[in-house]
Each structure stands twice: as structure tokens, then as C-alpha cells.
Amino acid sequence: MTVISSNKNPEALSLTLVAEFDAGVERVWQLWEDPRQLERWWGPPTYPATFYKHDFVPGGRASYYMTGPEGDKAHGWWEFTSIEPPRKLQFNDGFADNDGNPTGEYGTSHATVTLEPLGERTRMTIQSIFESEEQLEQMIEMGMEEGMKEAIGQIDSILAEHANA
Amino acid sequence: MVVDQLRETETDRLFQALADSTRRDIIRRVTGGEYSVSGLAALYAMSFAAVQKHVAVLERASLVTKEKRGREQIVRGNHEGVQEARRLLDEYEQIWRQRADRIARILTEG
């Protein structure tokens, strides 16, 4: 995998990230289409995602939760606004309560996923647009807090090794 | 929903604030450095009160900050808002980089 570029626009609260993969477009599309494959990469290892609903059609919804190390669950929903297999996918993304109902809190973010063939490889472009900083902050906390702690823990142990050397 | 209406109001506020050329000009100036309200008022062919109103609109939209210094009111571009957004986007980018790593790993399984 290569991350080719990222472009951030803080005024517009948007992020565009381009990554390339060693697989064809159809294969990469499956990672979005098939909830069992999707949940293997959406959440970090310490916060794995479970998609209990994945109505992968235009206007359809997905419901998922991520389970934290303490068993805590963070619920979210998607609404697919556009699906053009195997090249383009757009969805809204928001938070849900423990029953999976959208809370309406913090607004929704909008994601556009584009897959382009590059010979045998695939270029995936993700654009995320947020409505508010609060929402973005929540998004990060939900998806990342534990991953960050782990990463920081690793840095600490590396630093400790060097100190002893 | 109440929350949606609130958000709508904030968005309206932002776009209304940016919909005026004098206000956009004020933002450009105070992003480069601070100005007093009277300093700004000297730049435009309008009353002090009118400029003060423009500044108030920008302040409500969180595009500028205003603070009293002695008898003057000092206006500055709200860099903090932009910087905070940048920091959050950096973190969000890390989430996507990690997801891309996991996708790549799944794809190597064939």
C-alpha cells in the first residue's frame, strides 16, 4: 500500500487522501461491499467494528458499532447516498445511540470514495467533509483513542530501550 | 430536530457573514494583523457604527475575535479555529492511513 497524497482544508473541514493498492478495482470494491470484510479494517484492532446492518444500495443504511477494550460500544450509522459499482460510493456518516438510532448529535460527515484502475493496481481516493469541529473530534475519539494510546505506548518502549542501551 | 436547527443556524451565520464584500475585506485585513475597530472604520466609506456591526456579525460567526484594549476594540482573525481544525484533520488522516494499511494487509491474503 502506498499513500500517495493527502490534502487538508481546515477552513472547509475536509480531508482528501489518495492510496494505491496491489489489487484490482473489483477486489477493493468488495472491501466496502461485504460487511464481513469491511469490519476487518474499519475499526482499529483495539476497537473492532461490527456491521449488523449493511444495506448496500442507494438510499440504504448501514449500522455498526465498535467495541472498545473495556467492552464499551460506540455506535454509528451510514446512509449510502450514491453507489456506482465498482468505481464510486458516497455516504453520510453519523453517530447513533446504543439502539443504533441516529442521535443527530454533532451532525453528519460526508464521504466520497472513488476507485480507479491503474493497470493491475487500484487508486482509492477518499474525501471526507465534516460539518463541525466537535463532530470531527468525536469521530477521532471514537475511532482512534485506543489506537493512539497503543502507538504512544510503543514509542515509550522504544525510547526506554534507547535509554538503557 | 433541535440540534439540526442549531447547526443550520450556525451555517447560515457563517455564510451570511461571508456574503458581504466589506466583511470579506475585514477578514482579509485582520488575518494579516490586528486592527482596531476605529482603524477599520477609517478604511471604509461608512459610519463607525456600520463597521462595528460588520465586526459583530463576523464575531458571531467565529471568524474574528474582538477584545477591549484601553478605549479601543481590537479585532483579529480567529486563527485558533483554523488551527484546531487543522490539528483534528491531521488526526483524522492517521485513522485513514491506518485503515489503508489494514486494507493492504487484507489484499495481500489474495
Short mmCIF file of C-alpha atoms in Angstrom, two decimals:
data_model
loop_
_atom_site.label_atom_id
_atom_site.label_comp_id
_atom_site.label_asym_id
_atom_site.label_seq_id
_atom_site.Cartn_x
_atom_site.Cartn_y
_atom_site.Cartn_z
CA MET A 1 0.00 0.00 0.00
CA THR A 2 1.17 3.50 -0.76
CA VAL A 3 -0.45 6.65 0.48
CA ILE A 4 0.17 8.97 -2.41
CA SER A 5 -1.11 12.23 -1.04
CA SER A 6 -3.31 13.90 1.48
CA ASN A 7 -4.87 17.30 1.25
CA LYS A 8 -6.45 19.09 4.19
CA ASN A 9 -8.62 22.13 4.06
CA PRO A 10 -9.23 23.32 7.63
CA GLU A 11 -11.50 26.18 6.55
CA ALA A 12 -13.79 23.73 4.79
CA LEU A 13 -13.16 20.92 7.32
CA SER A 14 -12.32 18.48 4.57
CA LEU A 15 -9.70 15.79 4.05
CA THR A 16 -8.76 14.06 0.81
CA LEU A 17 -6.50 11.04 0.95
CA VAL A 18 -5.21 9.03 -2.01
CA ALA A 19 -3.91 5.48 -1.54
CA GLU A 20 -2.88 2.81 -4.04
CA PHE A 21 -3.28 -0.92 -3.59
CA ASP A 22 -1.90 -4.02 -5.30
CA ALA A 23 -5.27 -5.38 -6.34
CA GLY A 24 -7.90 -4.78 -8.99
CA VAL A 25 -10.81 -2.38 -8.59
CA GLU A 26 -13.37 -5.19 -8.18
CA ARG A 27 -11.39 -6.68 -5.30
CA VAL A 28 -11.06 -3.35 -3.48
CA TRP A 29 -14.77 -2.68 -4.00
CA GLN A 30 -15.55 -5.92 -2.13
CA LEU A 31 -13.89 -4.46 0.94
CA TRP A 32 -16.69 -1.88 1.02
CA GLU A 33 -19.50 -4.08 -0.24
CA ASP A 34 -19.03 -7.08 2.03
CA PRO A 35 -19.66 -6.18 5.69
CA ARG A 36 -17.53 -9.13 6.91
CA GLN A 37 -14.54 -7.71 5.03
CA LEU A 38 -15.39 -4.13 5.90
CA GLU A 39 -15.35 -4.79 9.61
CA ARG A 40 -11.85 -6.23 9.33
CA TRP A 41 -10.41 -2.82 8.50
CA TRP A 42 -12.85 -0.05 9.51
CA GLY A 43 -12.09 -0.07 13.21
CA PRO A 44 -8.62 -0.25 14.73
CA PRO A 45 -7.60 -3.66 16.16
CA THR A 46 -8.37 -2.45 19.68
CA TYR A 47 -11.75 -1.05 18.58
CA PRO A 48 -13.06 -3.61 16.05
CA ALA A 49 -16.21 -2.76 14.14
CA THR A 50 -19.29 -4.97 13.84
CA PHE A 51 -21.66 -4.14 10.98
CA TYR A 52 -25.02 -5.63 11.95
CA LYS A 53 -26.77 -3.95 9.05
CA HIS A 54 -25.31 -3.24 5.64
CA ASP A 55 -27.96 -2.37 3.09
CA PHE A 56 -25.53 -1.62 0.27
CA VAL A 57 -27.92 0.10 -2.16
CA PRO A 58 -28.52 3.79 -2.92
CA GLY A 59 -30.59 5.18 -0.05
CA GLY A 60 -29.74 2.14 2.10
CA ARG A 61 -28.30 2.27 5.56
CA ALA A 62 -25.54 0.57 7.45
CA SER A 63 -25.44 0.25 11.22
CA TYR A 64 -22.36 -0.65 13.15
CA TYR A 65 -20.70 -0.45 16.49
CA MET A 66 -17.12 -0.52 17.58
CA THR A 67 -16.21 -2.42 20.71
CA GLY A 68 -13.56 -0.99 22.97
CA PRO A 69 -11.15 -2.91 25.18
CA GLU A 70 -13.42 -2.37 28.19
CA GLY A 71 -16.41 -3.72 26.27
CA ASP A 72 -17.73 -0.21 25.68
CA LYS A 73 -19.62 0.20 22.41
CA ALA A 74 -19.65 3.23 20.13
CA HIS A 75 -22.49 3.14 17.61
CA GLY A 76 -22.57 4.70 14.18
CA TRP A 77 -24.65 4.71 11.04
CA TRP A 78 -24.07 5.29 7.35
CA GLU A 79 -26.54 6.30 4.69
CA PHE A 80 -25.47 5.43 1.15
CA THR A 81 -26.33 8.42 -1.00
CA SER A 82 -24.80 7.01 -4.17
CA ILE A 83 -23.44 3.60 -5.20
CA GLU A 84 -21.87 3.08 -8.63
CA PRO A 85 -20.12 -0.30 -8.54
CA PRO A 86 -17.21 -0.75 -8.70
CA ARG A 87 -15.96 2.81 -9.03
CA LYS A 88 -17.74 5.24 -6.74
CA LEU A 89 -19.50 5.31 -3.42
CA GLN A 90 -20.87 8.18 -1.35
CA PHE A 91 -22.31 8.04 2.11
CA ASN A 92 -23.22 10.12 5.12
CA ASP A 93 -21.77 9.03 8.42
CA GLY A 94 -23.02 9.87 11.90
CA PHE A 95 -23.33 8.76 15.49
CA ALA A 96 -26.04 6.54 16.90
CA ASP A 97 -27.30 5.70 20.37
CA ASN A 98 -26.99 2.25 21.93
CA ASP A 99 -30.04 1.05 20.00
CA GLY A 100 -28.46 2.14 16.73
CA ASN A 101 -30.78 5.12 16.25
CA PRO A 102 -29.11 8.26 14.87
CA THR A 103 -28.60 10.77 17.65
CA GLY A 104 -28.37 13.76 15.32
CA GLU A 105 -25.60 14.97 17.61
CA TYR A 106 -22.53 16.56 16.06
CA GLY A 107 -24.03 16.38 12.59
CA THR A 108 -23.01 14.06 9.82
CA SER A 109 -19.89 13.82 7.74
CA HIS A 110 -19.97 13.04 4.06
CA ALA A 111 -17.57 10.61 2.43
CA THR A 112 -16.87 10.09 -1.26
CA VAL A 113 -14.86 7.02 -2.21
CA THR A 114 -13.51 6.73 -5.75
CA LEU A 115 -11.70 3.67 -7.13
CA GLU A 116 -9.65 3.95 -10.33
CA PRO A 117 -7.77 1.15 -12.09
CA LEU A 118 -4.06 1.69 -12.66
CA GLY A 119 -3.18 -1.41 -14.63
CA GLU A 120 -3.25 -4.21 -12.06
CA ARG A 121 -3.40 -1.72 -9.20
CA THR A 122 -6.18 0.44 -7.79
CA ARG A 123 -6.10 4.03 -6.69
CA MET A 124 -8.56 4.81 -3.92
CA THR A 125 -9.46 8.41 -3.17
CA ILE A 126 -11.38 9.20 -0.01
CA GLN A 127 -12.82 12.60 0.57
CA SER A 128 -14.40 13.36 3.95
CA ILE A 129 -16.24 16.58 4.67
CA PHE A 130 -17.28 17.46 8.21
CA GLU A 131 -19.88 19.87 9.47
CA SER A 132 -18.24 20.91 12.71
CA GLU A 133 -15.04 20.60 14.67
CA GLU A 134 -16.94 18.98 17.53
CA GLN A 135 -18.08 16.24 15.22
CA LEU A 136 -14.61 15.66 13.83
CA GLU A 137 -13.28 15.46 17.36
CA GLN A 138 -15.86 12.83 18.30
CA MET A 139 -15.09 10.89 15.14
CA ILE A 140 -11.44 10.79 16.09
CA GLU A 141 -12.12 9.80 19.68
CA MET A 142 -14.41 7.03 18.58
CA GLY A 143 -12.06 5.57 16.00
CA MET A 144 -8.72 6.34 17.35
CA GLU A 145 -8.30 6.88 21.03
CA GLU A 146 -7.14 3.35 21.74
CA GLY A 147 -5.03 3.12 18.59
CA MET A 148 -3.26 6.30 19.59
CA LYS A 149 -2.61 5.03 23.09
CA GLU A 150 -1.07 1.88 21.64
CA ALA A 151 1.11 3.84 19.25
CA ILE A 152 2.27 6.12 22.03
CA GLY A 153 2.93 3.09 24.23
CA GLN A 154 5.20 1.69 21.52
CA ILE A 155 7.10 4.95 21.27
CA ASP A 156 7.58 4.90 25.02
CA SER A 157 9.06 1.40 24.97
CA ILE A 158 11.37 2.26 22.05
CA LEU A 159 12.58 5.32 23.91
CA ALA A 160 13.09 3.23 27.04
CA GLU A 161 15.25 0.74 25.08
CA HIS A 162 17.46 3.51 23.79
CA ALA A 163 17.81 4.97 27.24
CA ASN A 164 19.08 1.59 28.51
CA ALA A 165 21.42 0.98 25.59
CA MET B 1 -34.64 18.25 15.31
CA VAL B 2 -33.40 20.97 17.59
CA VAL B 3 -29.76 20.02 17.08
CA ASP B 4 -30.15 20.15 13.29
CA GLN B 5 -31.79 23.55 13.51
CA LEU B 6 -28.95 24.84 15.65
CA ARG B 7 -26.41 23.60 13.18
CA GLU B 8 -28.37 25.12 10.35
CA THR B 9 -28.30 28.43 12.19
CA GLU B 10 -24.53 28.27 12.57
CA THR B 11 -24.08 27.54 8.90
CA ASP B 12 -26.44 30.37 7.98
CA ARG B 13 -24.47 32.67 10.22
CA LEU B 14 -21.20 31.74 8.57
CA PHE B 15 -22.49 32.19 5.04
CA GLN B 16 -24.32 35.40 5.87
CA ALA B 17 -21.11 36.72 7.40
CA LEU B 18 -19.16 35.90 4.24
CA ALA B 19 -21.83 37.17 1.86
CA ASP B 20 -20.73 40.80 2.18
CA SER B 21 -17.68 42.23 0.42
CA THR B 22 -16.82 44.64 3.27
CA ARG B 23 -16.86 41.77 5.74
CA ARG B 24 -14.67 39.62 3.49
CA ASP B 25 -12.28 42.56 3.22
CA ILE B 26 -12.22 42.92 7.02
CA ILE B 27 -11.36 39.21 7.36
CA ARG B 28 -8.50 39.55 4.87
CA ARG B 29 -7.09 42.50 6.77
CA VAL B 30 -7.37 41.11 10.28
CA THR B 31 -5.92 37.78 9.19
CA GLY B 32 -2.73 39.65 8.30
CA GLY B 33 -2.61 41.51 11.61
CA GLU B 34 -4.78 43.10 14.24
CA TYR B 35 -6.85 46.22 13.65
CA SER B 36 -8.85 48.42 15.97
CA VAL B 37 -12.48 48.93 15.04
CA SER B 38 -11.76 52.64 14.51
CA GLY B 39 -8.76 51.72 12.35
CA LEU B 40 -11.05 49.58 10.22
CA ALA B 41 -13.73 52.26 10.14
CA ALA B 42 -11.21 54.70 8.59
CA LEU B 43 -10.82 52.33 5.63
CA TYR B 44 -14.41 52.24 4.51
CA ALA B 45 -16.84 54.88 3.30
CA MET B 46 -19.33 54.12 6.03
CA SER B 47 -20.02 55.07 9.59
CA PHE B 48 -18.13 53.71 12.59
CA ALA B 49 -21.37 52.14 13.77
CA ALA B 50 -21.81 50.31 10.46
CA VAL B 51 -18.29 48.89 10.61
CA GLN B 52 -18.86 47.91 14.22
CA LYS B 53 -21.95 45.99 13.12
CA HIS B 54 -19.98 44.19 10.43
CA VAL B 55 -17.39 43.19 13.02
CA ALA B 56 -20.13 41.92 15.32
CA VAL B 57 -21.52 39.73 12.52
CA LEU B 58 -18.03 38.28 11.91
CA GLU B 59 -17.54 37.69 15.60
CA ARG B 60 -20.82 35.79 15.93
CA ALA B 61 -19.69 33.56 13.06
CA SER B 62 -16.40 32.90 14.93
CA LEU B 63 -14.41 34.34 12.04
CA VAL B 64 -12.81 37.06 14.14
CA THR B 65 -12.24 37.77 17.81
CA LYS B 66 -12.64 41.15 19.44
CA GLU B 67 -11.12 42.33 22.69
CA LYS B 68 -11.05 45.61 24.55
CA ARG B 69 -7.69 47.27 24.96
CA GLY B 70 -8.00 50.56 26.81
CA ARG B 71 -10.56 52.55 24.88
CA GLU B 72 -10.07 50.58 21.71
CA GLN B 73 -11.59 47.38 20.46
CA ILE B 74 -9.03 45.16 18.77
CA VAL B 75 -10.13 42.79 16.02
CA ARG B 76 -8.14 39.73 14.98
CA GLY B 77 -8.71 36.86 12.61
CA ASN B 78 -9.66 33.72 14.52
CA HIS B 79 -6.55 31.65 13.79
CA GLU B 80 -7.29 29.29 16.65
CA GLY B 81 -10.39 27.95 14.97
CA VAL B 82 -8.46 27.18 11.83
CA GLN B 83 -5.51 25.69 13.69
CA GLU B 84 -7.73 23.47 15.76
CA ALA B 85 -9.43 22.25 12.60
CA ARG B 86 -6.04 21.52 11.07
CA ARG B 87 -4.95 19.53 14.11
CA LEU B 88 -8.14 17.47 14.06
CA LEU B 89 -7.76 16.78 10.35
CA ASP B 90 -4.20 15.59 10.96
CA GLU B 91 -5.52 13.09 13.47
CA TYR B 92 -8.31 12.02 11.17
CA GLU B 93 -5.78 11.45 8.41
CA GLN B 94 -3.98 9.00 10.72
CA ILE B 95 -7.21 7.00 11.06
CA TRP B 96 -7.38 6.69 7.28
CA ARG B 97 -3.69 5.83 6.96
CA GLN B 98 -4.21 3.01 9.44
CA ARG B 99 -7.31 1.84 7.56
CA ALA B 100 -5.36 1.87 4.30
CA ASP B 101 -2.67 -0.26 5.97
CA ARG B 102 -5.27 -2.78 7.10
CA ILE B 103 -6.86 -2.86 3.63
CA ALA B 104 -3.44 -3.53 2.08
CA ARG B 105 -2.88 -6.38 4.51
CA ILE B 106 -6.23 -7.99 3.67
CA LEU B 107 -5.48 -7.66 -0.05
CA THR B 108 -2.17 -9.48 0.24
CA GLU B 109 -4.09 -12.52 1.50
CA GLY B 110 -5.32 -12.86 -2.11
#
